[in-house]
mmCIF file with all atom_site columns, C-alpha atoms in Angstrom:
data_model
loop_
_atom_site.group_PDB
_atom_site.id
_atom_site.type_symbol
_atom_site.label_atom_id
_atom_site.label_alt_id
_atom_site.label_comp_id
_atom_site.label_asym_id
_atom_site.label_entity_id
_atom_site.label_seq_id
_atom_site.pdbx_PDB_ins_code
_atom_site.Cartn_x
_atom_site.Cartn_y
_atom_site.Cartn_z
_atom_site.occupancy
_atom_site.B_iso_or_equiv
_atom_site.pdbx_formal_charge
_atom_site.auth_seq_id
_atom_site.auth_comp_id
_atom_site.auth_asym_id
_atom_site.auth_atom_id
_atom_site.pdbx_PDB_model_num
ATOM 1   C CA . MET A 1 1   ? 0.000   0.000  0.000   1.00 0.00 ? 1   MET A CA 1
ATOM 2   C CA . LYS A 1 2   ? 2.811   2.413  0.918   1.00 0.00 ? 2   LYS A CA 1
ATOM 3   C CA . ARG A 1 3   ? 4.575   1.612  -2.364  1.00 0.00 ? 3   ARG A CA 1
ATOM 4   C CA . ILE A 1 4   ? 1.420   2.485  -4.315  1.00 0.00 ? 4   ILE A CA 1
ATOM 5   C CA . ASN A 1 5   ? 1.177   5.809  -2.451  1.00 0.00 ? 5   ASN A CA 1
ATOM 6   C CA . ARG A 1 6   ? 4.836   6.621  -3.252  1.00 0.00 ? 6   ARG A CA 1
ATOM 7   C CA . ILE A 1 7   ? 4.273   5.867  -6.947  1.00 0.00 ? 7   ILE A CA 1
ATOM 8   C CA . THR A 1 8   ? 1.101   7.965  -6.960  1.00 0.00 ? 8   THR A CA 1
ATOM 9   C CA . THR A 1 9   ? 2.925   10.881 -5.341  1.00 0.00 ? 9   THR A CA 1
ATOM 10  C CA . ARG A 1 10  ? 5.801   10.703 -7.840  1.00 0.00 ? 10  ARG A CA 1
ATOM 11  C CA . THR A 1 11  ? 3.330   10.505 -10.742 1.00 0.00 ? 11  THR A CA 1
ATOM 12  C CA . LEU A 1 12  ? 1.391   13.497 -9.436  1.00 0.00 ? 12  LEU A CA 1
ATOM 13  C CA . PHE A 1 13  ? 4.589   15.513 -8.976  1.00 0.00 ? 13  PHE A CA 1
ATOM 14  C CA . ALA A 1 14  ? 5.758   14.668 -12.507 1.00 0.00 ? 14  ALA A CA 1
ATOM 15  C CA . ALA A 1 15  ? 2.381   15.693 -13.917 1.00 0.00 ? 15  ALA A CA 1
ATOM 16  C CA . LEU A 1 16  ? 2.455   19.018 -12.057 1.00 0.00 ? 16  LEU A CA 1
ATOM 17  C CA . LEU A 1 17  ? 6.004   19.662 -13.266 1.00 0.00 ? 17  LEU A CA 1
ATOM 18  C CA . ALA A 1 18  ? 4.963   18.961 -16.858 1.00 0.00 ? 18  ALA A CA 1
ATOM 19  C CA . VAL A 1 19  ? 2.044   21.401 -16.559 1.00 0.00 ? 19  VAL A CA 1
ATOM 20  C CA . LEU A 1 20  ? 4.359   24.059 -15.111 1.00 0.00 ? 20  LEU A CA 1
ATOM 21  C CA . LEU A 1 21  ? 6.892   23.629 -17.910 1.00 0.00 ? 21  LEU A CA 1
ATOM 22  C CA . CYS A 1 22  ? 4.143   23.864 -20.535 1.00 0.00 ? 22  CYS A CA 1
ATOM 23  C CA . ALA A 1 23  ? 2.845   27.053 -18.938 1.00 0.00 ? 23  ALA A CA 1
ATOM 24  C CA . LEU A 1 24  ? 6.307   28.607 -18.842 1.00 0.00 ? 24  LEU A CA 1
ATOM 25  C CA . THR A 1 25  ? 6.889   27.675 -22.474 1.00 0.00 ? 25  THR A CA 1
ATOM 26  C CA . ALA A 1 26  ? 3.580   29.190 -23.512 1.00 0.00 ? 26  ALA A CA 1
ATOM 27  C CA . CYS A 1 27  ? 4.361   32.430 -21.678 1.00 0.00 ? 27  CYS A CA 1
ATOM 28  C CA . ALA A 1 28  ? 7.867   32.734 -23.089 1.00 0.00 ? 28  ALA A CA 1
ATOM 29  C CA . PRO A 1 29  ? 8.217   35.318 -25.862 1.00 0.00 ? 29  PRO A CA 1
ATOM 30  C CA . GLU A 1 30  ? 8.537   33.878 -29.346 1.00 0.00 ? 30  GLU A CA 1
ATOM 31  C CA . ALA A 1 31  ? 11.993  34.282 -30.843 1.00 0.00 ? 31  ALA A CA 1
ATOM 32  C CA . SER A 1 32  ? 12.697  37.015 -33.378 1.00 0.00 ? 32  SER A CA 1
ATOM 33  C CA . LEU A 1 33  ? 13.628  36.056 -36.922 1.00 0.00 ? 33  LEU A CA 1
ATOM 34  C CA . SER A 1 34  ? 17.311  35.639 -37.706 1.00 0.00 ? 34  SER A CA 1
ATOM 35  C CA . LYS A 1 35  ? 19.086  37.799 -40.288 1.00 0.00 ? 35  LYS A CA 1
ATOM 36  C CA . GLU A 1 36  ? 19.111  34.836 -42.680 1.00 0.00 ? 36  GLU A CA 1
ATOM 37  C CA . GLU A 1 37  ? 15.374  34.228 -42.208 1.00 0.00 ? 37  GLU A CA 1
ATOM 38  C CA . ILE A 1 38  ? 14.620  37.902 -42.852 1.00 0.00 ? 38  ILE A CA 1
ATOM 39  C CA . GLU A 1 39  ? 16.708  37.920 -46.034 1.00 0.00 ? 39  GLU A CA 1
ATOM 40  C CA . ALA A 1 40  ? 14.895  34.817 -47.291 1.00 0.00 ? 40  ALA A CA 1
ATOM 41  C CA . LEU A 1 41  ? 11.497  36.428 -46.661 1.00 0.00 ? 41  LEU A CA 1
ATOM 42  C CA . ARG A 1 42  ? 12.328  39.750 -48.316 1.00 0.00 ? 42  ARG A CA 1
ATOM 43  C CA . GLU A 1 43  ? 11.593  38.386 -51.794 1.00 0.00 ? 43  GLU A CA 1
ATOM 44  C CA . GLU A 1 44  ? 7.984   37.895 -50.732 1.00 0.00 ? 44  GLU A CA 1
ATOM 45  C CA . TYR A 1 45  ? 7.868   40.910 -48.413 1.00 0.00 ? 45  TYR A CA 1
ATOM 46  C CA . PRO A 1 46  ? 9.988   43.659 -50.055 1.00 0.00 ? 46  PRO A CA 1
ATOM 47  C CA . ASP A 1 47  ? 10.881  46.934 -48.378 1.00 0.00 ? 47  ASP A CA 1
ATOM 48  C CA . SER A 1 48  ? 11.204  50.206 -50.268 1.00 0.00 ? 48  SER A CA 1
ATOM 49  C CA . ALA A 1 49  ? 12.825  53.603 -49.807 1.00 0.00 ? 49  ALA A CA 1
ATOM 50  C CA . GLU A 1 50  ? 11.074  55.084 -52.839 1.00 0.00 ? 50  GLU A CA 1
ATOM 51  C CA . HIS A 1 51  ? 8.780   58.089 -52.622 1.00 0.00 ? 51  HIS A CA 1
ATOM 52  C CA . PRO A 1 52  ? 7.097   60.407 -55.136 1.00 0.00 ? 52  PRO A CA 1
ATOM 53  C CA . PRO A 1 53  ? 9.606   62.357 -57.266 1.00 0.00 ? 53  PRO A CA 1
ATOM 54  C CA . MET A 1 54  ? 10.320  65.966 -56.349 1.00 0.00 ? 54  MET A CA 1
ATOM 55  C CA . MET A 1 55  ? 9.137   65.232 -52.809 1.00 0.00 ? 55  MET A CA 1
ATOM 56  C CA . SER A 1 56  ? 11.652  65.447 -49.991 1.00 0.00 ? 56  SER A CA 1
ATOM 57  C CA . MET A 1 57  ? 10.794  63.091 -47.150 1.00 0.00 ? 57  MET A CA 1
ATOM 58  C CA . ARG A 1 58  ? 12.945  62.614 -44.096 1.00 0.00 ? 58  ARG A CA 1
ATOM 59  C CA . ASP A 1 59  ? 13.143  59.316 -42.278 1.00 0.00 ? 59  ASP A CA 1
ATOM 60  C CA . TYR A 1 60  ? 11.551  59.150 -38.846 1.00 0.00 ? 60  TYR A CA 1
ATOM 61  C CA . THR A 1 61  ? 12.642  57.041 -35.908 1.00 0.00 ? 61  THR A CA 1
ATOM 62  C CA . PHE A 1 62  ? 10.306  54.374 -34.605 1.00 0.00 ? 62  PHE A CA 1
ATOM 63  C CA . ALA A 1 63  ? 9.602   56.488 -31.505 1.00 0.00 ? 63  ALA A CA 1
ATOM 64  C CA . GLU A 1 64  ? 8.660   59.449 -33.707 1.00 0.00 ? 64  GLU A CA 1
ATOM 65  C CA . ARG A 1 65  ? 6.320   57.274 -35.749 1.00 0.00 ? 65  ARG A CA 1
ATOM 66  C CA . VAL A 1 66  ? 4.653   56.052 -32.564 1.00 0.00 ? 66  VAL A CA 1
ATOM 67  C CA . SER A 1 67  ? 4.122   59.628 -31.345 1.00 0.00 ? 67  SER A CA 1
ATOM 68  C CA . GLN A 1 68  ? 2.606   60.665 -34.697 1.00 0.00 ? 68  GLN A CA 1
ATOM 69  C CA . ASN A 1 69  ? -0.100  57.977 -34.621 1.00 0.00 ? 69  ASN A CA 1
ATOM 70  C CA . ASP A 1 70  ? -3.069  57.179 -32.395 1.00 0.00 ? 70  ASP A CA 1
ATOM 71  C CA . THR A 1 71  ? -2.279  53.461 -32.261 1.00 0.00 ? 71  THR A CA 1
ATOM 72  C CA . PHE A 1 72  ? -0.612  50.590 -34.098 1.00 0.00 ? 72  PHE A CA 1
ATOM 73  C CA . VAL A 1 73  ? -3.292  48.268 -35.429 1.00 0.00 ? 73  VAL A CA 1
ATOM 74  C CA . TYR A 1 74  ? -2.983  44.666 -36.623 1.00 0.00 ? 74  TYR A CA 1
ATOM 75  C CA . VAL A 1 75  ? -5.495  44.070 -39.411 1.00 0.00 ? 75  VAL A CA 1
ATOM 76  C CA . GLU A 1 76  ? -6.472  41.680 -42.162 1.00 0.00 ? 76  GLU A CA 1
ATOM 77  C CA . ILE A 1 77  ? -7.124  43.297 -45.535 1.00 0.00 ? 77  ILE A CA 1
ATOM 78  C CA . THR A 1 78  ? -10.614 42.302 -46.685 1.00 0.00 ? 78  THR A CA 1
ATOM 79  C CA . GLY A 1 79  ? -10.886 43.712 -50.203 1.00 0.00 ? 79  GLY A CA 1
ATOM 80  C CA . GLU A 1 80  ? -9.414  45.664 -53.081 1.00 0.00 ? 80  GLU A CA 1
ATOM 81  C CA . PRO A 1 81  ? -8.341  49.311 -52.803 1.00 0.00 ? 81  PRO A CA 1
ATOM 82  C CA . GLN A 1 82  ? -11.040 51.911 -53.368 1.00 0.00 ? 82  GLN A CA 1
ATOM 83  C CA . PHE A 1 83  ? -10.397 55.396 -54.741 1.00 0.00 ? 83  PHE A CA 1
ATOM 84  C CA . TYR A 1 84  ? -12.146 58.632 -53.817 1.00 0.00 ? 84  TYR A CA 1
ATOM 85  C CA . SER A 1 85  ? -11.666 62.390 -53.700 1.00 0.00 ? 85  SER A CA 1
ATOM 86  C CA . ILE A 1 86  ? -12.642 65.002 -51.133 1.00 0.00 ? 86  ILE A CA 1
ATOM 87  C CA . ASP A 1 87  ? -12.919 68.766 -51.144 1.00 0.00 ? 87  ASP A CA 1
ATOM 88  C CA . LEU A 1 88  ? -9.507  70.202 -50.270 1.00 0.00 ? 88  LEU A CA 1
ATOM 89  C CA . ARG A 1 89  ? -10.866 72.952 -48.035 1.00 0.00 ? 89  ARG A CA 1
ATOM 90  C CA . SER A 1 90  ? -13.660 71.227 -46.169 1.00 0.00 ? 90  SER A CA 1
ATOM 91  C CA . GLY A 1 91  ? -12.401 67.638 -46.209 1.00 0.00 ? 91  GLY A CA 1
ATOM 92  C CA . VAL A 1 92  ? -15.912 66.441 -47.068 1.00 0.00 ? 92  VAL A CA 1
ATOM 93  C CA . ASP A 1 93  ? -18.004 66.142 -50.265 1.00 0.00 ? 93  ASP A CA 1
ATOM 94  C CA . GLU A 1 94  ? -16.550 62.691 -50.883 1.00 0.00 ? 94  GLU A CA 1
ATOM 95  C CA . LYS A 1 95  ? -16.830 61.280 -54.404 1.00 0.00 ? 95  LYS A CA 1
ATOM 96  C CA . PRO A 1 96  ? -15.766 57.842 -55.716 1.00 0.00 ? 96  PRO A CA 1
ATOM 97  C CA . MET A 1 97  ? -13.265 57.883 -58.581 1.00 0.00 ? 97  MET A CA 1
ATOM 98  C CA . GLU A 1 98  ? -11.076 55.665 -60.752 1.00 0.00 ? 98  GLU A CA 1
ATOM 99  C CA . LYS A 1 99  ? -7.357  55.367 -60.036 1.00 0.00 ? 99  LYS A CA 1
ATOM 100 C CA . GLY A 1 100 ? -6.222  57.160 -63.201 1.00 0.00 ? 100 GLY A CA 1
ATOM 101 C CA . GLU A 1 101 ? -8.933  59.793 -63.102 1.00 0.00 ? 101 GLU A CA 1
ATOM 102 C CA . THR A 1 102 ? -7.881  63.451 -62.972 1.00 0.00 ? 102 THR A CA 1
ATOM 103 C CA . VAL A 1 103 ? -9.471  65.518 -60.214 1.00 0.00 ? 103 VAL A CA 1
ATOM 104 C CA . ASP A 1 104 ? -10.066 69.244 -59.972 1.00 0.00 ? 104 ASP A CA 1
ATOM 105 C CA . SER A 1 105 ? -7.365  71.280 -58.200 1.00 0.00 ? 105 SER A CA 1
ATOM 106 C CA . SER A 1 106 ? -9.873  72.043 -55.456 1.00 0.00 ? 106 SER A CA 1
ATOM 107 C CA . ARG A 1 107 ? -10.002 68.356 -54.527 1.00 0.00 ? 107 ARG A CA 1
ATOM 108 C CA . VAL A 1 108 ? -7.521  65.790 -53.206 1.00 0.00 ? 108 VAL A CA 1
ATOM 109 C CA . ALA A 1 109 ? -7.488  62.170 -54.396 1.00 0.00 ? 109 ALA A CA 1
ATOM 110 C CA . LYS A 1 110 ? -7.066  59.290 -51.953 1.00 0.00 ? 110 LYS A CA 1
ATOM 111 C CA . PHE A 1 111 ? -7.180  55.503 -51.774 1.00 0.00 ? 111 PHE A CA 1
ATOM 112 C CA . GLU A 1 112 ? -8.166  53.151 -48.994 1.00 0.00 ? 112 GLU A CA 1
ATOM 113 C CA . TYR A 1 113 ? -8.227  49.459 -48.132 1.00 0.00 ? 113 TYR A CA 1
ATOM 114 C CA . PRO A 1 114 ? -11.083 47.807 -46.234 1.00 0.00 ? 114 PRO A CA 1
ATOM 115 C CA . ALA A 1 115 ? -9.766  45.865 -43.250 1.00 0.00 ? 115 ALA A CA 1
ATOM 116 C CA . LYS A 1 116 ? -10.815 43.807 -40.234 1.00 0.00 ? 116 LYS A CA 1
ATOM 117 C CA . VAL A 1 117 ? -9.175  44.593 -36.898 1.00 0.00 ? 117 VAL A CA 1
ATOM 118 C CA . ILE A 1 118 ? -7.401  41.795 -35.052 1.00 0.00 ? 118 ILE A CA 1
ATOM 119 C CA . ARG A 1 119 ? -5.970  43.879 -32.190 1.00 0.00 ? 119 ARG A CA 1
ATOM 120 C CA . ASP A 1 120 ? -4.137  47.139 -31.532 1.00 0.00 ? 120 ASP A CA 1
ATOM 121 C CA . THR A 1 121 ? -1.630  48.597 -29.097 1.00 0.00 ? 121 THR A CA 1
ATOM 122 C CA . ASN A 1 122 ? -3.913  50.983 -27.238 1.00 0.00 ? 122 ASN A CA 1
ATOM 123 C CA . GLY A 1 123 ? -7.216  49.112 -27.106 1.00 0.00 ? 123 GLY A CA 1
ATOM 124 C CA . ILE A 1 124 ? -8.965  51.617 -29.361 1.00 0.00 ? 124 ILE A CA 1
ATOM 125 C CA . PHE A 1 125 ? -10.587 48.908 -31.483 1.00 0.00 ? 125 PHE A CA 1
ATOM 126 C CA . GLU A 1 126 ? -12.668 45.806 -30.874 1.00 0.00 ? 126 GLU A CA 1
ATOM 127 C CA . GLY A 1 127 ? -11.477 42.573 -32.475 1.00 0.00 ? 127 GLY A CA 1
ATOM 128 C CA . GLY A 1 128 ? -13.378 41.995 -35.721 1.00 0.00 ? 128 GLY A CA 1
ATOM 129 C CA . GLU A 1 129 ? -14.205 45.686 -36.162 1.00 0.00 ? 129 GLU A CA 1
ATOM 130 C CA . ALA A 1 130 ? -14.446 46.799 -39.801 1.00 0.00 ? 130 ALA A CA 1
ATOM 131 C CA . ILE A 1 131 ? -12.424 49.891 -40.728 1.00 0.00 ? 131 ILE A CA 1
ATOM 132 C CA . THR A 1 132 ? -10.681 51.390 -43.753 1.00 0.00 ? 132 THR A CA 1
ATOM 133 C CA . ILE A 1 133 ? -7.071  52.569 -43.860 1.00 0.00 ? 133 ILE A CA 1
ATOM 134 C CA . SER A 1 134 ? -6.519  55.506 -46.190 1.00 0.00 ? 134 SER A CA 1
ATOM 135 C CA . SER A 1 135 ? -3.643  57.453 -47.749 1.00 0.00 ? 135 SER A CA 1
ATOM 136 C CA . PRO A 1 136 ? -3.200  60.146 -50.442 1.00 0.00 ? 136 PRO A CA 1
ATOM 137 C CA . LEU A 1 137 ? -3.356  58.700 -53.969 1.00 0.00 ? 137 LEU A CA 1
ATOM 138 C CA . LEU A 1 138 ? 0.036   60.320 -54.581 1.00 0.00 ? 138 LEU A CA 1
ATOM 139 C CA . PHE A 1 139 ? 1.550   57.454 -52.557 1.00 0.00 ? 139 PHE A CA 1
ATOM 140 C CA . PHE A 1 140 ? -0.388  54.572 -54.124 1.00 0.00 ? 140 PHE A CA 1
ATOM 141 C CA . ASP A 1 141 ? 2.426   53.435 -56.442 1.00 0.00 ? 141 ASP A CA 1
ATOM 142 C CA . TYR A 1 142 ? 4.867   53.572 -53.501 1.00 0.00 ? 142 TYR A CA 1
ATOM 143 C CA . THR A 1 143 ? 2.675   51.465 -51.224 1.00 0.00 ? 143 THR A CA 1
ATOM 144 C CA . PRO A 1 144 ? 2.683   47.636 -51.366 1.00 0.00 ? 144 PRO A CA 1
ATOM 145 C CA . SER A 1 145 ? -0.235  46.176 -53.309 1.00 0.00 ? 145 SER A CA 1
ATOM 146 C CA . PHE A 1 146 ? -2.163  44.415 -50.558 1.00 0.00 ? 146 PHE A CA 1
ATOM 147 C CA . GLN A 1 147 ? -4.607  41.615 -51.335 1.00 0.00 ? 147 GLN A CA 1
ATOM 148 C CA . ALA A 1 148 ? -7.637  40.326 -49.453 1.00 0.00 ? 148 ALA A CA 1
ATOM 149 C CA . GLY A 1 149 ? -6.331  37.991 -46.746 1.00 0.00 ? 149 GLY A CA 1
ATOM 150 C CA . ASP A 1 150 ? -3.020  39.829 -46.291 1.00 0.00 ? 150 ASP A CA 1
ATOM 151 C CA . ARG A 1 151 ? -2.242  40.826 -42.720 1.00 0.00 ? 151 ARG A CA 1
ATOM 152 C CA . ILE A 1 152 ? -0.354  43.970 -41.785 1.00 0.00 ? 152 ILE A CA 1
ATOM 153 C CA . VAL A 1 153 ? 0.419   46.203 -38.828 1.00 0.00 ? 153 VAL A CA 1
ATOM 154 C CA . ALA A 1 154 ? 0.127   49.939 -39.454 1.00 0.00 ? 154 ALA A CA 1
ATOM 155 C CA . GLY A 1 155 ? 0.396   53.104 -37.435 1.00 0.00 ? 155 GLY A CA 1
ATOM 156 C CA . VAL A 1 156 ? -2.936  54.894 -37.892 1.00 0.00 ? 156 VAL A CA 1
ATOM 157 C CA . MET A 1 157 ? -4.566  58.233 -37.107 1.00 0.00 ? 157 MET A CA 1
ATOM 158 C CA . LYS A 1 158 ? -8.314  58.686 -36.894 1.00 0.00 ? 158 LYS A CA 1
ATOM 159 C CA . ASP A 1 159 ? -9.835  60.484 -39.869 1.00 0.00 ? 159 ASP A CA 1
ATOM 160 C CA . GLU A 1 160 ? -11.398 63.804 -38.970 1.00 0.00 ? 160 GLU A CA 1
ATOM 161 C CA . TYR A 1 161 ? -14.508 63.320 -41.068 1.00 0.00 ? 161 TYR A CA 1
ATOM 162 C CA . LYS A 1 162 ? -15.403 59.623 -41.247 1.00 0.00 ? 162 LYS A CA 1
ATOM 163 C CA . GLU A 1 163 ? -15.893 57.464 -38.159 1.00 0.00 ? 163 GLU A CA 1
ATOM 164 C CA . THR A 1 164 ? -14.538 54.183 -39.547 1.00 0.00 ? 164 THR A CA 1
ATOM 165 C CA . ARG A 1 165 ? -11.662 55.629 -41.603 1.00 0.00 ? 165 ARG A CA 1
ATOM 166 C CA . TYR A 1 166 ? -8.056  55.860 -40.403 1.00 0.00 ? 166 TYR A CA 1
ATOM 167 C CA . GLN A 1 167 ? -5.065  57.434 -42.132 1.00 0.00 ? 167 GLN A CA 1
ATOM 168 C CA . PHE A 1 168 ? -1.908  55.367 -42.616 1.00 0.00 ? 168 PHE A CA 1
ATOM 169 C CA . SER A 1 169 ? 1.403   55.448 -44.472 1.00 0.00 ? 169 SER A CA 1
ATOM 170 C CA . ALA A 1 170 ? 3.466   52.632 -45.969 1.00 0.00 ? 170 ALA A CA 1
ATOM 171 C CA . ARG A 1 171 ? 6.404   54.262 -44.167 1.00 0.00 ? 171 ARG A CA 1
ATOM 172 C CA . CYS A 1 172 ? 4.827   53.123 -40.924 1.00 0.00 ? 172 CYS A CA 1
ATOM 173 C CA . ALA A 1 173 ? 3.482   49.722 -41.961 1.00 0.00 ? 173 ALA A CA 1
ATOM 174 C CA . TYR A 1 174 ? 4.674   46.136 -41.549 1.00 0.00 ? 174 TYR A CA 1
ATOM 175 C CA . TYR A 1 175 ? 3.824   42.921 -43.350 1.00 0.00 ? 175 TYR A CA 1
ATOM 176 C CA . VAL A 1 176 ? 2.814   40.066 -41.025 1.00 0.00 ? 176 VAL A CA 1
ATOM 177 C CA . THR A 1 177 ? 3.919   36.511 -41.822 1.00 0.00 ? 177 THR A CA 1
ATOM 178 C CA . GLU A 1 178 ? 1.866   33.380 -41.166 1.00 0.00 ? 178 GLU A CA 1
ATOM 179 C CA . ASP A 1 179 ? 3.619   32.879 -37.827 1.00 0.00 ? 179 ASP A CA 1
ATOM 180 C CA . GLU A 1 180 ? 3.005   36.541 -36.853 1.00 0.00 ? 180 GLU A CA 1
ATOM 181 C CA . HIS A 1 181 ? 6.472   37.982 -37.392 1.00 0.00 ? 181 HIS A CA 1
ATOM 182 C CA . VAL A 1 182 ? 6.705   41.479 -38.880 1.00 0.00 ? 182 VAL A CA 1
ATOM 183 C CA . LEU A 1 183 ? 8.774   42.832 -41.769 1.00 0.00 ? 183 LEU A CA 1
ATOM 184 C CA . SER A 1 184 ? 8.771   46.551 -42.545 1.00 0.00 ? 184 SER A CA 1
ATOM 185 C CA . CYS A 1 185 ? 7.265   47.834 -45.800 1.00 0.00 ? 185 CYS A CA 1
ATOM 186 C CA . PHE A 1 186 ? 9.901   50.592 -45.743 1.00 0.00 ? 186 PHE A CA 1
ATOM 187 C CA . LYS A 1 187 ? 13.654  50.930 -45.301 1.00 0.00 ? 187 LYS A CA 1
ATOM 188 C CA . GLU A 1 188 ? 14.239  51.217 -41.573 1.00 0.00 ? 188 GLU A CA 1
ATOM 189 C CA . LEU A 1 189 ? 16.875  53.429 -40.014 1.00 0.00 ? 189 LEU A CA 1
ATOM 190 C CA . GLU A 1 190 ? 20.022  51.509 -39.124 1.00 0.00 ? 190 GLU A CA 1
ATOM 191 C CA . GLY A 1 191 ? 19.988  50.570 -35.458 1.00 0.00 ? 191 GLY A CA 1
ATOM 192 C CA . ASP A 1 192 ? 16.242  51.241 -35.206 1.00 0.00 ? 192 ASP A CA 1
ATOM 193 C CA . GLU A 1 193 ? 14.993  48.099 -36.958 1.00 0.00 ? 193 GLU A CA 1
ATOM 194 C CA . LYS A 1 194 ? 11.903  46.274 -35.728 1.00 0.00 ? 194 LYS A CA 1
ATOM 195 C CA . THR A 1 195 ? 11.771  43.773 -38.600 1.00 0.00 ? 195 THR A CA 1
ATOM 196 C CA . GLY A 1 196 ? 11.886  40.199 -37.309 1.00 0.00 ? 196 GLY A CA 1
ATOM 197 C CA . LEU A 1 197 ? 9.932   40.848 -34.122 1.00 0.00 ? 197 LEU A CA 1
ATOM 198 C CA . THR A 1 198 ? 6.596   39.181 -33.496 1.00 0.00 ? 198 THR A CA 1
ATOM 199 C CA . VAL A 1 199 ? 3.453   41.310 -33.680 1.00 0.00 ? 199 VAL A CA 1
ATOM 200 C CA . ASP A 1 200 ? 3.282   41.303 -29.877 1.00 0.00 ? 200 ASP A CA 1
ATOM 201 C CA . GLY A 1 201 ? 6.977   42.188 -29.695 1.00 0.00 ? 201 GLY A CA 1
ATOM 202 C CA . LEU A 1 202 ? 6.385   45.166 -32.001 1.00 0.00 ? 202 LEU A CA 1
ATOM 203 C CA . PHE A 1 203 ? 3.387   46.201 -29.903 1.00 0.00 ? 203 PHE A CA 1
ATOM 204 C CA . ASP A 1 204 ? 5.520   46.067 -26.749 1.00 0.00 ? 204 ASP A CA 1
ATOM 205 C CA . GLU A 1 205 ? 8.106   48.319 -28.434 1.00 0.00 ? 205 GLU A CA 1
ATOM 206 C CA . ALA A 1 206 ? 5.359   50.760 -29.453 1.00 0.00 ? 206 ALA A CA 1
ATOM 207 C CA . ARG A 1 207 ? 3.889   50.882 -25.943 1.00 0.00 ? 207 ARG A CA 1
ATOM 208 C CA . THR A 1 208 ? 7.337   51.478 -24.456 1.00 0.00 ? 208 THR A CA 1
ATOM 209 C CA . ALA A 1 209 ? 8.041   54.289 -26.949 1.00 0.00 ? 209 ALA A CA 1
ATOM 210 C CA . LYS A 1 210 ? 4.670   55.876 -26.105 1.00 0.00 ? 210 LYS A CA 1
ATOM 211 C CA . LYS A 1 211 ? 5.568   56.319 -22.422 1.00 0.00 ? 211 LYS A CA 1
#
């Protein structure tokens, strides 16, 4: 009888230890991608330093990008880009348009992607919330061509005129791989790279920079 009790105790202890190890493993942060892994993924997830000609654009640090945006949001693109124009002075009087269409000088052309929120750094959104992420049409050819099902992280600012619309820039956006690692859509400043982190790792960096 005593022998059975000793075996039962050892078995119970081993089971508890296994549960503890599993819990610790689950809580441990996922490793960042190696330099070699990043290089291999860049063919599928290219970065770019290009911008519209005759436009001077300085590079911002990650901390500056965080301060310029309301939150960093992880989304799934749900459709094709849509094009529209708004009155330059009022920001309203929205009209749909075609990509190559010329607009009056009193209007500004923009594009946007429909997206479904997964999560964000500051808890602004609910998971599953439908939004659009918008940018001036001037930058369309310098922004990755996202497809329905693609997942990205982007720094966004709330649009002043439309409740579900948020402004974004490819210079503050990251592709997300199937295992939730991020690769920048833009050329990062040396020493300030976030490429290779997990989505949660990038979010932690953004929250730290926000403090």
